[in-house]
Amino acid sequence: KAGVTQTPRYLIKTRGQQVTLSCSPISGHRSVSWYQQTPGQGLQFLFEYFSETQRNKGNFPGRFSGRQFSNSRSEMNVSTLELGDSALYLCASSVDSGDGYTFGSGTRLTVV
Amino acid sequence: LAKTTQPISMDSYEGQEVNITCSHNNIATNDYITWYQQFPSQGPRFIIQGYKTKVTNEVASLFIPADRKSSTLSLPRVSLSDTAVYYCLVGAVNSGYSTLTFGKGTMLLVSP
């Protein structure tokens, strides 16, 4: 059974650029959530999508956005990158909210 | 969302049983308790979830007292590979409002 797949695994971007990260959930999982993990702030919730609709949103600026497609795959976009956006971005999927989430291995974003 | 409190770190030796306690005084009626394990540069991995009393799976046991204001994750006979950060989370299941709110977690170090 395939797990949650996140691409790319590593990414280096320059300040001011934008980036798009991709997440393919486990087949049959309709809930996809995104998290940012940094050494200082730990794991922080970004947003959750369920059946192509954003159902929950964390406390992040509007530069962070996402979407979910009809096949449940999800993308998140960060515009006007800042140095502080350097982090491990994790995607998690579940059948529905609160079920045992399965996380991907993450995308390590470095902003220089 | 109920806030959780865990010890920052714990030390153990191979073969010992480890019990990590989590406090969640403001747990709501619909909230479940879920534990995740995370290795460096990987996404968290679901360990166990419970609502009350005791839950056991092939990896761990979860003990929840009647008042549900705390819970204890029990890892039997730990090995070096159990060295990781363990997160206790509290939230509703299938509510449409459930997001995973991670605290700082407990860094478990298992020594030979």
mmCIF file of N, CA and C in Angstrom, chain A residues 16-111:
data_model
loop_
_atom_site.group_PDB
_atom_site.id
_atom_site.type_symbol
_atom_site.label_atom_id
_atom_site.label_comp_id
_atom_site.label_asym_id
_atom_site.label_seq_id
_atom_site.Cartn_x
_atom_site.Cartn_y
_atom_site.Cartn_z
ATOM 1 N N GLY A 16 11.927 36.059 -2.063
ATOM 2 C CA GLY A 16 11.093 36.733 -3.031
ATOM 3 C C GLY A 16 10.472 35.811 -4.066
ATOM 4 N N GLN A 17 11.057 34.631 -4.219
ATOM 5 C CA GLN A 17 10.492 33.684 -5.172
ATOM 6 C C GLN A 17 9.244 33.027 -4.582
ATOM 7 N N GLN A 18 8.582 32.237 -5.397
ATOM 8 C CA GLN A 18 7.461 31.444 -4.922
ATOM 9 C C GLN A 18 7.762 29.967 -5.136
ATOM 10 N N VAL A 19 7.034 29.133 -4.399
ATOM 11 C CA VAL A 19 7.292 27.704 -4.488
ATOM 12 C C VAL A 19 5.975 26.936 -4.394
ATOM 13 N N THR A 20 5.922 25.818 -5.079
ATOM 14 C CA THR A 20 4.753 24.936 -5.018
ATOM 15 C C THR A 20 5.205 23.551 -4.598
ATOM 16 N N LEU A 21 4.574 23.029 -3.568
ATOM 17 C CA LEU A 21 4.881 21.694 -3.073
ATOM 18 C C LEU A 21 3.695 20.783 -3.342
ATOM 19 N N SER A 22 3.988 19.527 -3.591
ATOM 20 C CA SER A 22 2.934 18.598 -3.966
ATOM 21 C C SER A 22 2.806 17.457 -2.970
ATOM 22 N N CYS A 23 1.587 16.972 -2.819
ATOM 23 C CA CYS A 23 1.309 15.876 -1.899
ATOM 24 C C CYS A 23 0.285 14.938 -2.526
ATOM 25 N N SER A 24 0.637 13.669 -2.598
ATOM 26 C CA SER A 24 -0.305 12.642 -3.064
ATOM 27 C C SER A 24 -0.693 11.785 -1.874
ATOM 28 N N PRO A 25 -1.956 11.840 -1.462
ATOM 29 C CA PRO A 25 -2.366 11.090 -0.274
ATOM 30 C C PRO A 25 -2.526 9.603 -0.569
ATOM 31 N N ILE A 26 -2.741 8.860 0.477
ATOM 32 C CA ILE A 26 -3.034 7.439 0.333
ATOM 33 C C ILE A 26 -4.370 7.297 -0.399
ATOM 34 N N SER A 27 -4.433 6.318 -1.268
ATOM 35 C CA SER A 27 -5.663 6.106 -2.033
ATOM 36 C C SER A 27 -6.853 5.930 -1.096
ATOM 37 N N GLY A 28 -7.916 6.686 -1.371
ATOM 38 C CA GLY A 28 -9.110 6.602 -0.533
ATOM 39 C C GLY A 28 -9.166 7.624 0.572
ATOM 40 N N HIS A 29 -8.048 8.275 0.846
ATOM 41 C CA HIS A 29 -8.024 9.334 1.856
ATOM 42 C C HIS A 29 -8.480 10.638 1.235
ATOM 43 N N ARG A 30 -9.457 11.260 1.858
ATOM 44 C CA ARG A 30 -9.983 12.505 1.307
ATOM 45 C C ARG A 30 -9.526 13.742 2.075
ATOM 46 N N SER A 31 -8.996 13.547 3.256
ATOM 47 C CA SER A 31 -8.525 14.680 4.059
ATOM 48 C C SER A 31 -7.019 14.806 3.902
ATOM 49 N N VAL A 32 -6.577 15.994 3.543
ATOM 50 C CA VAL A 32 -5.151 16.280 3.418
ATOM 51 C C VAL A 32 -4.842 17.529 4.230
ATOM 52 N N SER A 33 -3.860 17.411 5.094
ATOM 53 C CA SER A 33 -3.451 18.553 5.918
ATOM 54 C C SER A 33 -1.990 18.863 5.653
ATOM 55 N N TRP A 34 -1.646 20.104 5.865
ATOM 56 C CA TRP A 34 -0.273 20.562 5.701
ATOM 57 C C TRP A 34 0.238 21.146 7.015
ATOM 58 N N TYR A 35 1.514 20.874 7.300
ATOM 59 C CA TYR A 35 2.140 21.369 8.512
ATOM 60 C C TYR A 35 3.522 21.917 8.173
ATOM 61 N N GLN A 36 3.911 22.907 8.948
ATOM 62 C CA GLN A 36 5.254 23.443 8.862
ATOM 63 C C GLN A 36 6.003 23.062 10.129
ATOM 64 N N GLN A 37 7.211 22.558 9.971
ATOM 65 C CA GLN A 37 7.998 22.217 11.155
ATOM 66 C C GLN A 37 9.333 22.941 11.129
ATOM 67 N N THR A 38 9.590 23.700 12.168
ATOM 68 C CA THR A 38 10.864 24.387 12.358
ATOM 69 C C THR A 38 11.381 24.082 13.748
ATOM 70 N N PRO A 39 12.694 24.183 13.939
ATOM 71 C CA PRO A 39 13.254 23.891 15.264
ATOM 72 C C PRO A 39 12.678 24.796 16.353
ATOM 73 N N GLY A 40 12.403 26.038 16.005
ATOM 74 C CA GLY A 40 11.937 26.972 17.019
ATOM 75 C C GLY A 40 10.455 26.865 17.346
ATOM 76 N N GLN A 41 9.640 26.626 16.342
ATOM 77 C CA GLN A 41 8.187 26.625 16.523
ATOM 78 C C GLN A 41 7.572 25.237 16.546
ATOM 79 N N GLY A 42 8.351 24.225 16.231
ATOM 80 C CA GLY A 42 7.787 22.879 16.212
ATOM 81 C C GLY A 42 6.855 22.690 15.029
ATOM 82 N N LEU A 43 5.905 21.775 15.200
ATOM 83 C CA LEU A 43 4.950 21.463 14.143
ATOM 84 C C LEU A 43 3.752 22.396 14.233
ATOM 85 N N GLN A 44 3.505 23.126 13.158
ATOM 86 C CA GLN A 44 2.393 24.054 13.149
ATOM 87 C C GLN A 44 1.464 23.748 11.982
ATOM 88 N N PHE A 45 0.179 23.757 12.283
ATOM 89 C CA PHE A 45 -0.839 23.453 11.297
ATOM 90 C C PHE A 45 -1.012 24.605 10.316
ATOM 91 N N LEU A 46 -1.007 24.280 9.033
ATOM 92 C CA LEU A 46 -1.213 25.282 7.993
ATOM 93 C C LEU A 46 -2.659 25.297 7.524
ATOM 94 N N PHE A 47 -3.105 24.214 6.938
ATOM 95 C CA PHE A 47 -4.494 24.103 6.499
ATOM 96 C C PHE A 47 -4.850 22.656 6.212
ATOM 97 N N GLU A 48 -6.160 22.433 6.118
ATOM 98 C CA GLU A 48 -6.678 21.112 5.828
ATOM 99 C C GLU A 48 -7.679 21.198 4.688
ATOM 100 N N TYR A 49 -7.606 20.246 3.795
ATOM 101 C CA TYR A 49 -8.554 20.157 2.697
ATOM 102 C C TYR A 49 -9.299 18.831 2.777
ATOM 103 N N PHE A 50 -10.561 18.906 2.426
ATOM 104 C CA PHE A 50 -11.409 17.715 2.407
ATOM 105 C C PHE A 50 -12.327 17.845 1.213
ATOM 106 N N SER A 51 -12.269 16.881 0.330
ATOM 107 C CA SER A 51 -13.088 16.910 -0.884
ATOM 108 C C SER A 51 -12.998 18.252 -1.607
ATOM 109 N N GLU A 52 -11.786 18.693 -1.837
ATOM 110 C CA GLU A 52 -11.448 19.896 -2.617
ATOM 111 C C GLU A 52 -11.799 21.205 -1.911
ATOM 112 N N THR A 53 -12.240 21.144 -0.684
ATOM 113 C CA THR A 53 -12.618 22.356 0.047
ATOM 114 C C THR A 53 -11.689 22.555 1.239
ATOM 115 N N GLN A 54 -11.260 23.791 1.434
ATOM 116 C CA GLN A 54 -10.455 24.072 2.611
ATOM 117 C C GLN A 54 -11.377 24.099 3.819
ATOM 118 N N ARG A 55 -11.119 23.215 4.744
ATOM 119 C CA ARG A 55 -12.025 23.084 5.876
ATOM 120 C C ARG A 55 -11.485 23.756 7.132
ATOM 121 N N ASN A 56 -10.182 23.802 7.265
ATOM 122 C CA ASN A 56 -9.568 24.440 8.419
ATOM 123 C C ASN A 56 -8.324 25.191 7.976
ATOM 124 N N LYS A 57 -8.011 26.234 8.702
ATOM 125 C CA LYS A 57 -6.838 27.029 8.354
ATOM 126 C C LYS A 57 -6.128 27.436 9.617
ATOM 127 N N GLY A 58 -4.828 27.336 9.589
ATOM 128 C CA GLY A 58 -4.027 27.750 10.728
ATOM 129 C C GLY A 58 -3.713 29.226 10.660
ATOM 130 N N ASN A 59 -2.862 29.672 11.564
ATOM 131 C CA ASN A 59 -2.554 31.095 11.689
ATOM 132 C C ASN A 59 -1.306 31.456 10.895
ATOM 133 N N PHE A 60 -1.408 31.401 9.602
ATOM 134 C CA PHE A 60 -0.306 31.754 8.723
ATOM 135 C C PHE A 60 -0.754 32.871 7.793
ATOM 136 N N PRO A 61 0.207 33.676 7.323
ATOM 137 C CA PRO A 61 -0.159 34.780 6.421
ATOM 138 C C PRO A 61 -0.695 34.270 5.091
ATOM 139 N N GLY A 62 -1.315 35.198 4.357
ATOM 140 C CA GLY A 62 -1.942 34.838 3.093
ATOM 141 C C GLY A 62 -0.969 34.377 2.018
ATOM 142 N N ARG A 63 0.338 34.568 2.280
ATOM 143 C CA ARG A 63 1.327 34.073 1.315
ATOM 144 C C ARG A 63 1.292 32.549 1.199
ATOM 145 N N PHE A 64 0.739 31.933 2.206
ATOM 146 C CA PHE A 64 0.619 30.480 2.220
ATOM 147 C C PHE A 64 -0.784 30.106 1.732
ATOM 148 N N SER A 65 -0.828 29.332 0.695
ATOM 149 C CA SER A 65 -2.124 28.911 0.160
ATOM 150 C C SER A 65 -2.041 27.464 -0.295
ATOM 151 N N GLY A 66 -3.191 26.898 -0.547
ATOM 152 C CA GLY A 66 -3.198 25.517 -0.985
ATOM 153 C C GLY A 66 -4.433 25.229 -1.798
ATOM 154 N N ARG A 67 -4.466 24.026 -2.306
ATOM 155 C CA ARG A 67 -5.656 23.564 -2.999
ATOM 156 C C ARG A 67 -5.639 22.039 -3.049
ATOM 157 N N GLN A 68 -6.799 21.492 -3.340
ATOM 158 C CA GLN A 68 -6.917 20.046 -3.461
ATOM 159 C C GLN A 68 -7.676 19.731 -4.738
ATOM 160 N N PHE A 69 -7.213 18.734 -5.422
ATOM 161 C CA PHE A 69 -7.816 18.351 -6.695
ATOM 162 C C PHE A 69 -8.837 17.227 -6.484
ATOM 163 N N SER A 70 -9.557 16.927 -7.538
ATOM 164 C CA SER A 70 -10.628 15.936 -7.434
ATOM 165 C C SER A 70 -10.104 14.546 -7.086
ATOM 166 N N ASN A 71 -8.831 14.295 -7.356
ATOM 167 C CA ASN A 71 -8.254 12.991 -7.005
ATOM 168 C C ASN A 71 -7.609 13.012 -5.626
ATOM 169 N N SER A 72 -7.908 14.072 -4.876
ATOM 170 C CA SER A 72 -7.427 14.287 -3.504
ATOM 171 C C SER A 72 -5.980 14.745 -3.415
ATOM 172 N N ARG A 73 -5.258 14.740 -4.510
ATOM 173 C CA ARG A 73 -3.898 15.298 -4.467
ATOM 174 C C ARG A 73 -3.969 16.768 -4.078
ATOM 175 N N SER A 74 -2.948 17.200 -3.378
ATOM 176 C CA SER A 74 -2.977 18.573 -2.882
ATOM 177 C C SER A 74 -1.667 19.274 -3.202
ATOM 178 N N GLU A 75 -1.752 20.555 -3.337
ATOM 179 C CA GLU A 75 -0.567 21.398 -3.501
ATOM 180 C C GLU A 75 -0.642 22.541 -2.507
ATOM 181 N N MET A 76 0.521 22.961 -2.053
ATOM 182 C CA MET A 76 0.578 24.194 -1.287
ATOM 183 C C MET A 76 1.561 25.137 -1.960
ATOM 184 N N ASN A 77 1.252 26.395 -1.885
ATOM 185 C CA ASN A 77 2.056 27.417 -2.532
ATOM 186 C C ASN A 77 2.470 28.457 -1.521
ATOM 187 N N VAL A 78 3.714 28.862 -1.594
ATOM 188 C CA VAL A 78 4.181 29.962 -0.759
ATOM 189 C C VAL A 78 4.733 31.024 -1.693
ATOM 190 N N SER A 79 4.195 32.218 -1.615
ATOM 191 C CA SER A 79 4.658 33.294 -2.475
ATOM 192 C C SER A 79 5.578 34.228 -1.687
ATOM 193 N N THR A 80 6.338 34.999 -2.418
ATOM 194 C CA THR A 80 7.243 35.994 -1.812
ATOM 195 C C THR A 80 7.984 35.388 -0.620
ATOM 196 N N LEU A 81 8.777 34.388 -0.916
ATOM 197 C CA LEU A 81 9.456 33.637 0.138
ATOM 198 C C LEU A 81 10.334 34.519 1.015
ATOM 199 N N GLU A 82 10.319 34.191 2.314
ATOM 200 C CA GLU A 82 11.169 34.859 3.289
ATOM 201 C C GLU A 82 12.107 33.821 3.897
ATOM 202 N N LEU A 83 13.197 34.309 4.471
ATOM 203 C CA LEU A 83 14.162 33.391 5.074
ATOM 204 C C LEU A 83 13.493 32.511 6.130
ATOM 205 N N GLY A 84 12.552 33.090 6.847
ATOM 206 C CA GLY A 84 11.864 32.359 7.908
ATOM 207 C C GLY A 84 10.947 31.262 7.421
ATOM 208 N N ASP A 85 10.765 31.176 6.122
ATOM 209 C CA ASP A 85 9.922 30.103 5.575
ATOM 210 C C ASP A 85 10.706 28.810 5.426
ATOM 211 N N SER A 86 12.000 28.859 5.666
ATOM 212 C CA SER A 86 12.810 27.642 5.619
ATOM 213 C C SER A 86 12.317 26.675 6.681
ATOM 214 N N ALA A 87 11.937 25.501 6.252
ATOM 215 C CA ALA A 87 11.324 24.545 7.174
ATOM 216 C C ALA A 87 11.124 23.217 6.475
ATOM 217 N N LEU A 88 10.692 22.250 7.275
ATOM 218 C CA LEU A 88 10.223 20.974 6.730
ATOM 219 C C LEU A 88 8.704 21.091 6.595
ATOM 220 N N TYR A 89 8.200 20.912 5.400
ATOM 221 C CA TYR A 89 6.759 20.991 5.169
ATOM 222 C C TYR A 89 6.213 19.583 5.025
ATOM 223 N N LEU A 90 5.275 19.279 5.904
ATOM 224 C CA LEU A 90 4.736 17.934 5.979
ATOM 225 C C LEU A 90 3.288 17.905 5.534
ATOM 226 N N CYS A 91 2.957 16.867 4.829
ATOM 227 C CA CYS A 91 1.593 16.625 4.387
ATOM 228 C C CYS A 91 1.103 15.365 5.085
ATOM 229 N N ALA A 92 -0.144 15.376 5.488
ATOM 230 C CA ALA A 92 -0.723 14.204 6.142
ATOM 231 C C ALA A 92 -2.091 13.930 5.562
ATOM 232 N N SER A 93 -2.414 12.673 5.398
ATOM 233 C CA SER A 93 -3.738 12.335 4.882
ATOM 234 C C SER A 93 -4.452 11.381 5.812
ATOM 235 N N SER A 94 -5.758 11.422 5.750
ATOM 236 C CA SER A 94 -6.578 10.491 6.516
ATOM 237 C C SER A 94 -7.909 10.332 5.799
ATOM 238 N N VAL A 95 -8.643 9.323 6.214
ATOM 239 C CA VAL A 95 -9.962 9.107 5.615
ATOM 240 C C VAL A 95 -10.835 10.328 5.890
ATOM 241 N N ASP A 96 -10.790 10.776 7.152
ATOM 242 C CA ASP A 96 -11.496 11.997 7.536
ATOM 243 C C ASP A 96 -10.747 12.613 8.688
ATOM 244 N N SER A 97 -11.079 13.835 9.016
ATOM 245 C CA SER A 97 -10.372 14.554 10.077
ATOM 246 C C SER A 97 -10.333 13.762 11.367
ATOM 247 N N GLY A 98 -9.189 13.780 11.993
ATOM 248 C CA GLY A 98 -9.064 13.182 13.311
ATOM 249 C C GLY A 98 -8.739 11.718 13.306
ATOM 250 N N ASP A 99 -8.984 11.043 12.193
ATOM 251 C CA ASP A 99 -8.548 9.649 12.115
ATOM 252 C C ASP A 99 -7.031 9.612 12.208
ATOM 253 N N GLY A 100 -6.479 8.441 12.361
ATOM 254 C CA GLY A 100 -5.037 8.333 12.384
ATOM 255 C C GLY A 100 -4.446 8.857 11.096
ATOM 256 N N TYR A 101 -3.793 9.994 11.218
ATOM 257 C CA TYR A 101 -3.191 10.585 10.038
ATOM 258 C C TYR A 101 -1.932 9.835 9.636
ATOM 259 N N THR A 102 -1.682 9.758 8.335
ATOM 260 C CA THR A 102 -0.438 9.231 7.801
ATOM 261 C C THR A 102 0.321 10.386 7.186
ATOM 262 N N PHE A 103 1.517 10.579 7.665
ATOM 263 C CA PHE A 103 2.338 11.682 7.183
ATOM 264 C C PHE A 103 3.281 11.221 6.083
ATOM 265 N N GLY A 104 3.595 12.163 5.195
ATOM 266 C CA GLY A 104 4.652 11.943 4.233
ATOM 267 C C GLY A 104 6.004 12.245 4.869
ATOM 268 N N SER A 105 7.063 12.077 4.093
ATOM 269 C CA SER A 105 8.416 12.336 4.611
ATOM 270 C C SER A 105 8.772 13.812 4.577
ATOM 271 N N GLY A 106 7.929 14.594 3.920
ATOM 272 C CA GLY A 106 8.125 16.039 3.940
ATOM 273 C C GLY A 106 8.960 16.580 2.796
ATOM 274 N N THR A 107 8.876 17.868 2.622
ATOM 275 C CA THR A 107 9.727 18.613 1.688
ATOM 276 C C THR A 107 10.557 19.578 2.513
ATOM 277 N N ARG A 108 11.849 19.460 2.393
ATOM 278 C CA ARG A 108 12.747 20.371 3.112
ATOM 279 C C ARG A 108 13.003 21.587 2.225
ATOM 280 N N LEU A 109 12.436 22.721 2.625
ATOM 281 C CA LEU A 109 12.591 23.965 1.873
ATOM 282 C C LEU A 109 13.629 24.844 2.547
ATOM 283 N N THR A 110 14.584 25.270 1.771
ATOM 284 C CA THR A 110 15.592 26.211 2.265
ATOM 285 C C THR A 110 15.498 27.482 1.444
ATOM 286 N N VAL A 111 15.331 28.600 2.120
ATOM 287 C CA VAL A 111 15.253 29.899 1.450
ATOM 288 C C VAL A 111 16.548 30.653 1.730
#
